[in-house]
Every structure is written in C-alpha cells, then in structure tokens.
C-alpha cells in the first residue's frame, strides 16, 4: 500500500501513542496520552518511534493496494492485516514467540491504521495567498 509521508507519520505517531498509553505511570495517574507525548523530548519520541519502526513499517508497506476515495481512510479487513503480519515475521521464530509477535504486531498496525488521517484530494487543495 502506498501511503503519503503525512499518513505514515500520523500512523507511526498513533502506534507510538497506543504503546505510550500502556505505560504504568500513564495508566495509574490517568494522564492524557497526547499531553504526555507533547511533553516528551524529541529524543524520547525518537526512541519510541525507532523501536516501533521495525515492527509497524514493514507491515504497512506490505499491505495490499486498495482504492481510497478522497475524504476517507484506507480500510483493511482483520484478515488482510493478519496475513500481512504473518508474512513479515521471520521463519526462524518459534511457535510461541510467533503467536506473541503476531498478536502484538496486529494490534500495533491496527492502532496505526486508526490514526491515518482521511486522504485529501490533491486537485482540491487550496493554497493560501500568503504562500
């Protein structure tokens, strides 16, 4: 699947925020994930995104091509996501580790896809006069 740079960035940020929401300090203090994300330094954000990049990006790129209408998000079935995740897991991984990797990557990819913004029509973009 071909995503724009903005869509990939938003997808990775969405996956990172879903991981950030599982941290103990965020859960116990019931902190807002977006505020915690903004309060993190650029390096801390980079560390989270770098760790997720190996897990999420290969799957996003390997997803099948679908037609995306303007104003909508790309949608994939759970089966398509699961099959793509299975195809990206190395073959030398044990059965139990494979099952754990599959479930976590499917959850991460679904969180990433949920964060993808609606696709904009490039012909309908209006450029402000001050640019």
CSV table of N, CA and C in Angstrom, one decimal:
chain,number,residue,atom,x,y,z
A,1,UNK,N,0.9,-1.2,0.0
A,1,UNK,CA,0.0,0.0,0.0
A,1,UNK,C,0.9,1.2,0.0
A,2,UNK,N,0.5,2.2,-0.8
A,2,UNK,CA,1.3,3.4,-0.8
A,2,UNK,C,0.6,4.5,0.1
A,3,UNK,N,1.3,4.9,1.1
A,3,UNK,CA,0.9,5.9,2.0
A,3,UNK,C,1.7,7.2,1.7
A,4,UNK,N,1.1,8.3,1.9
A,4,UNK,CA,1.9,9.6,1.8
A,4,UNK,C,2.7,9.7,3.0
A,5,UNK,N,3.7,10.6,3.0
A,5,UNK,CA,4.6,10.8,4.1
A,5,UNK,C,3.8,11.3,5.3
A,6,UNK,N,2.8,12.1,5.2
A,6,UNK,CA,2.0,12.6,6.3
A,6,UNK,C,1.2,11.4,6.9
A,7,UNK,N,0.7,10.6,6.0
A,7,UNK,CA,-0.1,9.4,6.5
A,7,UNK,C,0.8,8.5,7.3
A,8,UNK,N,2.0,8.2,6.8
A,8,UNK,CA,2.9,7.3,7.6
A,8,UNK,C,3.3,8.0,8.9
A,9,UNK,N,3.6,9.3,8.9
A,9,UNK,CA,4.0,9.9,10.1
A,9,UNK,C,2.8,9.9,11.2
A,10,UNK,N,1.6,10.1,10.7
A,10,UNK,CA,0.5,10.1,11.6
A,10,UNK,C,0.2,8.6,12.1
A,11,UNK,N,0.4,7.7,11.2
A,11,UNK,CA,0.2,6.2,11.6
A,11,UNK,C,1.3,5.8,12.7
A,12,UNK,N,2.5,6.2,12.5
A,12,UNK,CA,3.5,5.9,13.5
A,12,UNK,C,3.3,6.6,14.8
A,13,UNK,N,2.9,7.8,14.7
A,13,UNK,CA,2.5,8.6,16.0
A,13,UNK,C,1.4,7.9,16.7
A,14,UNK,N,0.4,7.4,16.0
A,14,UNK,CA,-0.8,6.7,16.6
A,14,UNK,C,-0.4,5.4,17.2
A,15,UNK,N,0.5,4.7,16.6
A,15,UNK,CA,1.0,3.4,17.2
A,15,UNK,C,1.8,3.7,18.4
A,16,UNK,N,2.7,4.8,18.3
A,16,UNK,CA,3.5,5.2,19.5
A,16,UNK,C,2.7,5.6,20.7
A,17,UNK,N,1.6,6.3,20.4
A,17,UNK,CA,0.7,6.8,21.5
A,17,UNK,C,0.0,5.6,22.1
A,18,UNK,N,-0.4,4.6,21.3
A,18,UNK,CA,-1.0,3.4,21.9
A,18,UNK,C,-0.1,2.7,22.8
A,19,UNK,N,1.2,2.6,22.4
A,19,UNK,CA,2.2,2.0,23.3
A,19,UNK,C,2.4,2.8,24.5
A,20,UNK,N,2.5,4.1,24.4
A,20,UNK,CA,2.7,5.0,25.5
A,20,UNK,C,1.5,4.9,26.5
A,21,UNK,N,0.3,4.7,26.0
A,21,UNK,CA,-0.8,4.6,26.9
A,21,UNK,C,-0.8,3.3,27.8
A,22,UNK,N,0.1,2.4,27.4
A,22,UNK,CA,0.2,1.2,28.3
A,22,UNK,C,1.3,1.3,29.4
A,23,UNK,N,2.0,2.4,29.4
A,23,UNK,CA,3.0,2.6,30.4
A,23,UNK,C,2.3,2.7,31.8
A,24,UNK,N,3.0,2.2,32.8
A,24,UNK,CA,2.4,2.2,34.1
A,24,UNK,C,2.1,3.6,34.7
A,25,UNK,N,3.0,4.5,34.5
A,25,UNK,CA,2.8,5.9,35.0
A,25,UNK,C,1.6,6.6,34.3
A,26,UNK,N,1.4,6.3,33.1
A,26,UNK,CA,0.4,6.9,32.3
A,26,UNK,C,-1.0,6.3,32.7
A,27,UNK,N,-1.0,5.0,32.9
A,27,UNK,CA,-2.2,4.4,33.3
A,27,UNK,C,-2.6,4.7,34.7
A,28,UNK,N,-1.7,4.6,35.7
A,28,UNK,CA,-2.0,4.8,37.1
A,28,UNK,C,-2.5,6.3,37.4
A,29,UNK,N,-1.8,7.2,36.8
A,29,UNK,CA,-2.1,8.6,37.0
A,29,UNK,C,-3.2,9.1,36.1
A,30,UNK,N,-3.7,8.3,35.2
A,30,UNK,CA,-4.8,8.6,34.2
A,30,UNK,C,-4.4,9.9,33.5
A,31,UNK,N,-3.2,9.9,33.0
A,31,UNK,CA,-2.7,11.0,32.2
A,31,UNK,C,-3.2,11.0,30.8
A,32,UNK,N,-3.3,12.2,30.2
A,32,UNK,CA,-3.7,12.2,28.8
A,32,UNK,C,-2.5,11.9,27.9
A,33,UNK,N,-2.7,10.9,27.0
A,33,UNK,CA,-1.6,10.4,26.2
A,33,UNK,C,-1.0,11.5,25.3
A,34,UNK,N,-1.9,12.3,24.8
A,34,UNK,CA,-1.4,13.4,23.9
A,34,UNK,C,-0.6,14.4,24.6
A,35,UNK,N,-0.9,14.7,25.9
A,35,UNK,CA,-0.1,15.6,26.7
A,35,UNK,C,1.2,15.0,27.0
A,36,UNK,N,1.2,13.8,27.4
A,36,UNK,CA,2.5,13.1,27.7
A,36,UNK,C,3.4,13.0,26.4
A,37,UNK,N,2.8,12.8,25.3
A,37,UNK,CA,3.5,12.8,24.0
A,37,UNK,C,4.2,14.1,23.8
A,38,UNK,N,3.4,15.2,24.0
A,38,UNK,CA,3.9,16.5,23.7
A,38,UNK,C,5.0,16.9,24.7
A,39,UNK,N,4.9,16.4,26.0
A,39,UNK,CA,5.9,16.7,27.0
A,39,UNK,C,7.2,15.9,26.8
A,40,UNK,N,7.2,14.9,26.1
A,40,UNK,CA,8.4,14.1,25.8
A,40,UNK,C,9.4,14.9,25.0
A,41,UNK,N,10.7,14.7,25.2
A,41,UNK,CA,11.7,15.4,24.4
A,41,UNK,C,11.7,14.7,23.0
A,42,UNK,N,12.3,15.4,22.1
A,42,UNK,CA,12.4,14.9,20.7
A,42,UNK,C,13.1,13.5,20.7
A,43,UNK,N,14.1,13.4,21.5
A,43,UNK,CA,14.9,12.2,21.6
A,43,UNK,C,14.1,11.1,22.2
A,44,UNK,N,13.3,11.3,23.2
A,44,UNK,CA,12.4,10.3,23.8
A,44,UNK,C,11.4,9.8,22.8
A,45,UNK,N,10.8,10.8,22.0
A,45,UNK,CA,9.9,10.4,21.0
A,45,UNK,C,10.6,9.5,19.9
A,46,UNK,N,11.8,9.9,19.5
A,46,UNK,CA,12.6,9.2,18.5
A,46,UNK,C,12.8,7.8,19.0
A,47,UNK,N,13.1,7.6,20.3
A,47,UNK,CA,13.4,6.2,20.8
A,47,UNK,C,12.1,5.3,20.7
A,48,UNK,N,11.0,5.9,21.0
A,48,UNK,CA,9.8,5.1,20.9
A,48,UNK,C,9.5,4.8,19.4
A,49,UNK,N,9.6,5.8,18.5
A,49,UNK,CA,9.3,5.6,17.1
A,49,UNK,C,10.3,4.7,16.5
A,50,UNK,N,11.6,4.7,16.9
A,50,UNK,CA,12.6,3.9,16.3
A,50,UNK,C,12.3,2.4,16.7
A,51,UNK,N,11.9,2.2,17.9
A,51,UNK,CA,11.6,0.8,18.3
A,51,UNK,C,10.4,0.2,17.6
A,52,UNK,N,9.4,1.1,17.3
A,52,UNK,CA,8.2,0.6,16.6
A,52,UNK,C,8.4,0.5,15.1
A,53,UNK,N,9.4,1.2,14.6
A,53,UNK,CA,9.6,1.2,13.1
A,53,UNK,C,9.8,-0.1,12.5
A,54,UNK,N,10.6,-1.0,13.2
A,54,UNK,CA,10.9,-2.3,12.7
A,54,UNK,C,9.6,-3.2,12.8
A,55,UNK,N,8.7,-2.9,13.6
A,55,UNK,CA,7.5,-3.7,13.8
A,55,UNK,C,6.4,-3.3,12.9
A,56,UNK,N,6.2,-2.0,12.7
A,56,UNK,CA,5.0,-1.5,12.0
A,56,UNK,C,5.2,-1.2,10.5
A,57,UNK,N,6.3,-0.5,10.2
A,57,UNK,CA,6.6,0.0,8.9
A,57,UNK,C,6.6,-1.1,7.8
A,58,UNK,N,7.3,-2.3,8.0
A,58,UNK,CA,7.3,-3.3,7.0
A,58,UNK,C,5.8,-3.8,6.7
A,59,UNK,N,5.0,-3.9,7.7
A,59,UNK,CA,3.6,-4.4,7.6
A,59,UNK,C,2.8,-3.3,6.8
A,60,UNK,N,3.0,-2.0,7.1
A,60,UNK,CA,2.2,-1.0,6.4
A,60,UNK,C,2.6,-1.0,4.9
A,61,UNK,N,3.8,-1.2,4.6
A,61,UNK,CA,4.3,-1.1,3.2
A,61,UNK,C,3.8,-2.4,2.5
A,62,UNK,N,3.7,-3.5,3.2
A,62,UNK,CA,3.3,-4.8,2.6
A,62,UNK,C,1.8,-5.0,2.4
A,63,UNK,N,1.0,-4.1,3.0
A,63,UNK,CA,-0.4,-4.2,2.9
A,63,UNK,C,-0.9,-4.1,1.5
A,64,UNK,N,-1.9,-4.8,1.1
A,64,UNK,CA,-2.4,-4.8,-0.3
A,64,UNK,C,-2.9,-3.4,-0.7
A,65,UNK,N,-2.7,-3.1,-2.0
A,65,UNK,CA,-3.2,-1.8,-2.5
A,65,UNK,C,-4.7,-1.8,-2.5
A,66,UNK,N,-5.3,-0.7,-2.0
A,66,UNK,CA,-6.7,-0.5,-2.1
A,66,UNK,C,-7.0,0.9,-2.6
A,67,UNK,N,-8.1,1.0,-3.2
A,67,UNK,CA,-8.5,2.3,-3.7
A,67,UNK,C,-9.1,3.1,-2.5
A,68,UNK,N,-8.6,4.4,-2.4
A,68,UNK,CA,-9.0,5.2,-1.3
A,68,UNK,C,-9.6,6.5,-1.9
A,69,UNK,N,-10.9,6.6,-1.6
A,69,UNK,CA,-11.6,7.8,-2.0
A,69,UNK,C,-11.2,9.0,-1.2
A,70,UNK,N,-11.3,10.2,-1.8
A,70,UNK,CA,-11.0,11.4,-1.1
A,70,UNK,C,-11.9,11.6,0.1
A,71,UNK,N,-11.3,12.0,1.3
A,71,UNK,CA,-12.1,12.2,2.5
A,71,UNK,C,-12.3,10.9,3.3
A,72,UNK,N,-11.7,9.8,2.8
A,72,UNK,CA,-11.8,8.5,3.6
A,72,UNK,C,-10.5,8.0,3.9
A,73,UNK,N,-10.4,7.1,4.9
A,73,UNK,CA,-9.2,6.4,5.3
A,73,UNK,C,-9.0,5.1,4.5
A,74,UNK,N,-7.8,4.6,4.3
A,74,UNK,CA,-7.7,3.3,3.8
A,74,UNK,C,-8.2,2.3,4.8
A,75,UNK,N,-9.0,1.3,4.3
A,75,UNK,CA,-9.5,0.3,5.3
A,75,UNK,C,-9.1,-1.1,4.8
A,76,UNK,N,-8.8,-1.9,5.8
A,76,UNK,CA,-8.3,-3.2,5.6
A,76,UNK,C,-9.1,-4.2,6.5
A,77,UNK,N,-9.3,-5.4,6.1
A,77,UNK,CA,-10.0,-6.3,6.9
A,77,UNK,C,-9.0,-6.9,7.9
A,78,UNK,N,-9.5,-7.4,9.0
A,78,UNK,CA,-8.6,-8.0,10.0
A,78,UNK,C,-7.8,-9.2,9.4
A,79,UNK,N,-8.4,-9.9,8.5
A,79,UNK,CA,-7.8,-11.0,7.8
A,79,UNK,C,-6.6,-10.5,7.0
A,80,UNK,N,-6.8,-9.4,6.2
A,80,UNK,CA,-5.7,-8.8,5.4
A,80,UNK,C,-4.5,-8.4,6.3
A,81,UNK,N,-4.8,-7.8,7.4
A,81,UNK,CA,-3.8,-7.3,8.3
A,81,UNK,C,-3.0,-8.5,8.9
A,82,UNK,N,-3.8,-9.5,9.4
A,82,UNK,CA,-3.2,-10.7,10.0
A,82,UNK,C,-2.3,-11.4,9.0
A,83,UNK,N,-2.8,-11.6,7.8
A,83,UNK,CA,-2.0,-12.3,6.8
A,83,UNK,C,-0.7,-11.5,6.4
A,84,UNK,N,-0.8,-10.2,6.4
A,84,UNK,CA,0.4,-9.4,6.1
A,84,UNK,C,1.4,-9.5,7.2
A,85,UNK,N,0.9,-9.5,8.4
A,85,UNK,CA,1.8,-9.6,9.6
A,85,UNK,C,2.5,-10.9,9.6
A,86,UNK,N,1.7,-12.0,9.3
A,86,UNK,CA,2.3,-13.3,9.3
A,86,UNK,C,3.4,-13.4,8.2
A,87,UNK,N,3.2,-12.8,7.1
A,87,UNK,CA,4.2,-12.8,6.0
A,87,UNK,C,5.5,-12.1,6.4
A,88,UNK,N,5.4,-11.1,7.3
A,88,UNK,CA,6.6,-10.3,7.6
A,88,UNK,C,7.4,-10.9,8.8
A,89,UNK,N,6.8,-11.9,9.5
A,89,UNK,CA,7.5,-12.5,10.6
A,89,UNK,C,8.6,-13.4,10.1
A,90,UNK,N,9.8,-13.4,10.7
A,90,UNK,CA,10.9,-14.3,10.2
A,90,UNK,C,10.5,-15.7,10.4
A,91,UNK,N,11.0,-16.6,9.6
A,91,UNK,CA,10.6,-18.0,9.7
A,91,UNK,C,11.4,-18.8,10.8
A,92,UNK,N,12.5,-18.2,11.3
A,92,UNK,CA,13.2,-18.9,12.3
A,92,UNK,C,12.7,-18.7,13.8
A,93,UNK,N,11.6,-18.1,13.9
A,93,UNK,CA,11.0,-17.8,15.2
A,93,UNK,C,10.1,-19.0,15.6
A,94,UNK,N,10.2,-19.3,16.9
A,94,UNK,CA,9.5,-20.4,17.5
A,94,UNK,C,8.0,-20.2,17.4
A,95,UNK,N,7.2,-21.3,17.7
A,95,UNK,CA,5.8,-21.2,17.6
A,95,UNK,C,5.1,-20.2,18.6
A,96,UNK,N,5.6,-20.3,19.8
A,96,UNK,CA,5.0,-19.4,20.9
A,96,UNK,C,5.4,-18.0,20.6
A,97,UNK,N,6.7,-17.7,20.3
A,97,UNK,CA,7.1,-16.4,20.0
A,97,UNK,C,6.4,-15.8,18.8
A,98,UNK,N,6.2,-16.7,17.8
A,98,UNK,CA,5.5,-16.2,16.6
A,98,UNK,C,4.0,-15.8,16.9
A,99,UNK,N,3.4,-16.5,17.8
A,99,UNK,CA,2.0,-16.2,18.2
A,99,UNK,C,2.0,-14.8,18.9
A,100,UNK,N,2.9,-14.6,19.8
A,100,UNK,CA,3.0,-13.4,20.5
A,100,UNK,C,3.3,-12.2,19.6
A,101,UNK,N,4.3,-12.4,18.7
A,101,UNK,CA,4.6,-11.4,17.7
A,101,UNK,C,3.5,-11.0,16.8
A,102,UNK,N,2.7,-12.0,16.4
A,102,UNK,CA,1.6,-11.8,15.5
A,102,UNK,C,0.5,-11.0,16.2
A,103,UNK,N,0.2,-11.3,17.4
A,103,UNK,CA,-0.9,-10.6,18.1
A,103,UNK,C,-0.5,-9.1,18.4
A,104,UNK,N,0.8,-8.9,18.8
A,104,UNK,CA,1.2,-7.6,19.2
A,104,UNK,C,1.3,-6.7,17.9
A,105,UNK,N,1.9,-7.3,16.8
A,105,UNK,CA,2.0,-6.5,15.6
A,105,UNK,C,0.7,-6.2,15.0
A,106,UNK,N,-0.3,-7.1,15.1
A,106,UNK,CA,-1.6,-6.8,14.5
A,106,UNK,C,-2.2,-5.7,15.3
A,107,UNK,N,-2.1,-5.7,16.6
A,107,UNK,CA,-2.6,-4.6,17.4
A,107,UNK,C,-2.0,-3.3,17.1
A,108,UNK,N,-0.6,-3.3,16.9
A,108,UNK,CA,0.1,-2.1,16.6
A,108,UNK,C,-0.3,-1.5,15.2
A,109,UNK,N,-0.4,-2.4,14.3
A,109,UNK,CA,-0.8,-2.0,12.9
A,109,UNK,C,-2.2,-1.5,12.9
A,110,UNK,N,-3.1,-2.1,13.6
A,110,UNK,CA,-4.5,-1.6,13.7
A,110,UNK,C,-4.6,-0.2,14.3
A,111,UNK,N,-3.7,0.0,15.4
A,111,UNK,CA,-3.7,1.3,16.0
A,111,UNK,C,-3.1,2.3,15.1
A,112,UNK,N,-2.1,1.9,14.3
A,112,UNK,CA,-1.5,2.8,13.3
A,112,UNK,C,-2.5,3.2,12.2
A,113,UNK,N,-3.2,2.2,11.7
A,113,UNK,CA,-4.2,2.5,10.7
A,113,UNK,C,-5.4,3.3,11.2
A,114,UNK,N,-5.7,3.2,12.4
A,114,UNK,CA,-6.8,4.0,13.0
A,114,UNK,C,-6.3,5.5,13.1
A,115,UNK,N,-5.0,5.7,13.1
A,115,UNK,CA,-4.5,7.1,13.3
A,115,UNK,C,-4.2,7.8,11.9
A,116,UNK,N,-4.4,7.0,10.8
A,116,UNK,CA,-4.2,7.6,9.5
A,116,UNK,C,-5.3,8.6,9.2
A,117,UNK,N,-4.9,9.8,8.8
A,117,UNK,CA,-5.9,10.9,8.5
A,117,UNK,C,-6.6,10.6,7.2
A,118,UNK,N,-7.8,11.1,7.1
A,118,UNK,CA,-8.5,10.9,5.8
A,118,UNK,C,-7.7,11.5,4.6
A,119,UNK,N,-7.7,10.8,3.5
A,119,UNK,CA,-7.0,11.2,2.3
A,119,UNK,C,-7.6,12.4,1.7
A,120,UNK,N,-6.7,13.3,1.3
A,120,UNK,CA,-7.2,14.6,0.7
A,120,UNK,C,-7.0,14.5,-0.8
A,121,UNK,N,-7.9,15.1,-1.5
A,121,UNK,CA,-7.9,15.2,-3.0
A,121,UNK,C,-6.8,16.2,-3.4
A,122,UNK,N,-5.7,15.8,-4.0
A,122,UNK,CA,-4.7,16.8,-4.4
A,122,UNK,C,-5.2,17.9,-5.3
A,123,UNK,N,-6.2,17.6,-6.1
A,123,UNK,CA,-6.7,18.6,-7.1
A,123,UNK,C,-7.5,19.7,-6.3
A,124,UNK,N,-8.1,19.3,-5.2
A,124,UNK,CA,-8.9,20.2,-4.5
A,124,UNK,C,-8.2,21.0,-3.4
A,125,UNK,N,-6.9,20.9,-3.3
A,125,UNK,CA,-6.2,21.6,-2.3
A,125,UNK,C,-6.2,23.1,-2.6
A,126,UNK,N,-6.4,23.9,-1.6
A,126,UNK,CA,-6.4,25.4,-1.8
A,126,UNK,C,-5.2,25.9,-1.1
A,127,UNK,N,-4.3,26.6,-1.8
A,127,UNK,CA,-3.1,27.2,-1.3
A,127,UNK,C,-3.4,28.6,-0.9
A,128,UNK,N,-3.1,28.9,0.4
A,128,UNK,CA,-3.3,30.3,0.9
A,128,UNK,C,-2.5,31.3,0.1
A,129,UNK,N,-3.0,32.5,0.0
A,129,UNK,CA,-2.3,33.6,-0.8
A,129,UNK,C,-1.0,33.9,-0.2
A,130,UNK,N,-0.8,33.8,1.1
A,130,UNK,CA,0.5,34.2,1.7
A,130,UNK,C,1.6,33.2,1.4
A,131,UNK,N,1.3,32.1,0.8
A,131,UNK,CA,2.4,31.2,0.4
A,131,UNK,C,2.9,31.5,-0.9
